[in-house]
Short mmCIF file of C-alpha atoms in Angstrom, two decimals:
data_model
loop_
_atom_site.label_atom_id
_atom_site.label_comp_id
_atom_site.label_asym_id
_atom_site.label_seq_id
_atom_site.Cartn_x
_atom_site.Cartn_y
_atom_site.Cartn_z
CA MET A 30 0.00 0.00 0.00
CA ARG A 31 1.23 3.52 -0.81
CA VAL A 32 1.10 5.72 2.31
CA GLY A 33 1.58 9.49 2.46
CA VAL A 34 2.31 11.09 5.84
CA PHE A 35 1.82 14.85 5.64
CA ASN A 36 3.15 17.56 7.93
CA ARG A 37 3.91 21.21 7.18
CA PHE A 38 6.36 21.58 10.05
CA TRP A 39 8.73 18.60 9.93
CA ALA A 40 11.74 20.77 10.84
CA THR A 41 10.23 21.85 14.18
CA TYR A 42 10.69 18.29 15.56
CA GLY A 43 7.67 18.79 17.83
CA GLY A 44 4.98 16.47 19.13
CA ALA A 45 2.98 16.21 15.90
CA GLU A 46 6.19 15.55 13.99
CA MET A 47 7.09 12.79 16.44
CA VAL A 48 3.65 11.22 15.98
CA ALA A 49 3.84 11.54 12.18
CA GLY A 50 7.38 10.20 12.08
CA THR A 51 6.51 7.27 14.33
CA ILE A 52 3.54 6.39 12.13
CA ALA A 53 5.79 6.51 9.06
CA ASP A 54 8.53 4.52 10.81
CA GLU A 55 6.11 1.74 11.74
CA LEU A 56 4.29 1.62 8.40
CA CYS A 57 7.45 1.64 6.25
CA ARG A 58 8.22 -1.88 7.44
CA ASP A 59 5.39 -3.27 5.31
CA HIS A 60 4.34 -0.42 3.02
CA ASP A 61 5.67 2.16 0.57
CA VAL A 62 5.77 5.31 2.76
CA THR A 63 6.42 8.88 1.67
CA LEU A 64 6.89 11.81 4.04
CA VAL A 65 5.15 14.81 2.47
CA GLY A 66 5.76 18.43 3.39
CA THR A 67 5.74 21.93 2.00
CA GLU A 68 9.50 22.37 2.50
CA ALA A 69 12.47 20.04 2.21
CA ILE A 70 12.04 17.28 4.79
CA PRO A 71 15.00 16.91 7.19
CA VAL A 72 15.03 13.10 7.34
CA ASP A 73 18.49 13.03 8.94
CA GLY A 74 17.27 15.46 11.60
CA LEU A 75 14.17 13.37 12.25
CA ARG A 76 16.42 10.35 12.72
CA ALA A 77 18.85 12.14 15.04
CA ARG A 78 16.51 14.34 17.08
CA LEU A 79 13.47 12.08 17.34
CA GLY A 80 15.23 8.71 17.29
CA LEU A 81 13.37 7.45 14.22
CA ASP A 82 14.84 5.04 11.66
CA LEU A 83 13.03 6.12 8.47
CA THR A 84 15.66 4.44 6.28
CA SER A 85 13.16 3.27 3.69
CA VAL A 86 10.86 6.29 3.42
CA ALA A 87 10.71 8.57 0.42
CA THR A 88 10.04 12.29 0.58
CA ALA A 89 7.92 14.66 -1.47
CA VAL A 90 7.58 18.42 -1.35
CA VAL A 91 4.35 20.09 -2.43
CA GLU A 92 3.42 23.71 -2.79
CA ASP A 93 1.88 25.17 0.37
CA LEU A 94 -1.55 25.59 -1.20
CA PRO A 95 -4.68 23.64 -0.27
CA ALA A 96 -5.20 22.43 -3.84
CA ALA A 97 -1.62 21.13 -4.07
CA VAL A 98 -1.89 19.22 -0.79
CA GLU A 99 -5.29 17.83 -1.77
CA ASP A 100 -3.97 16.74 -5.18
CA GLU A 101 -0.96 15.05 -3.56
CA SER A 102 -3.20 13.10 -1.19
CA GLY A 103 -4.84 11.47 -4.21
CA HIS A 104 -1.55 9.78 -5.15
CA PHE A 105 -1.71 7.50 -2.09
CA ASP A 106 -3.88 4.65 -0.85
CA LEU A 107 -3.66 5.96 2.73
CA TRP A 108 -3.18 9.62 3.66
CA VAL A 109 -2.21 10.52 7.23
CA ASN A 110 -2.49 14.25 7.90
CA CYS A 111 -0.51 15.21 11.01
CA SER A 112 -0.24 18.91 10.31
CA TYR A 113 -1.50 21.39 12.90
CA LEU A 114 -4.71 23.18 11.90
CA SER A 115 -4.74 21.60 8.44
CA ASP A 116 -8.16 21.54 6.83
CA GLU A 117 -7.35 20.28 3.34
CA ALA A 118 -9.69 17.71 1.87
CA CYS A 119 -8.29 14.23 1.37
CA ARG A 120 -8.53 12.40 -1.94
CA ALA A 121 -7.02 9.10 -0.80
CA PRO A 122 -9.45 6.23 -0.35
CA ILE A 123 -8.18 5.65 3.22
CA ARG A 124 -7.49 8.63 5.47
CA ARG A 125 -6.60 9.45 9.05
CA ARG A 126 -6.38 12.91 10.54
CA ARG A 127 -4.75 14.03 13.76
CA THR A 128 -5.79 17.49 14.89
CA GLY A 129 -4.69 19.48 17.85
#
């Protein structure tokens, strides 16, 4: 299954980023996982600062526009949105949203 894990603020290494990274880390063992953000994703920083492996995840950068994020979500079977105050619609057939 193709899984997209979205967060706008990967480089803050905060709580939502830890949750998103942990989800990706667990799912990448059995699925094709891509970390999606609106800026370059600091995978090495996520590994070092949050203690995540993430060796087999891919990354994708999308424009920080609702339509771009929504379009990107349609490229995945499962879309996990872990971005604070995000209200973009999801086009993946399976979706999970963490708000807070």
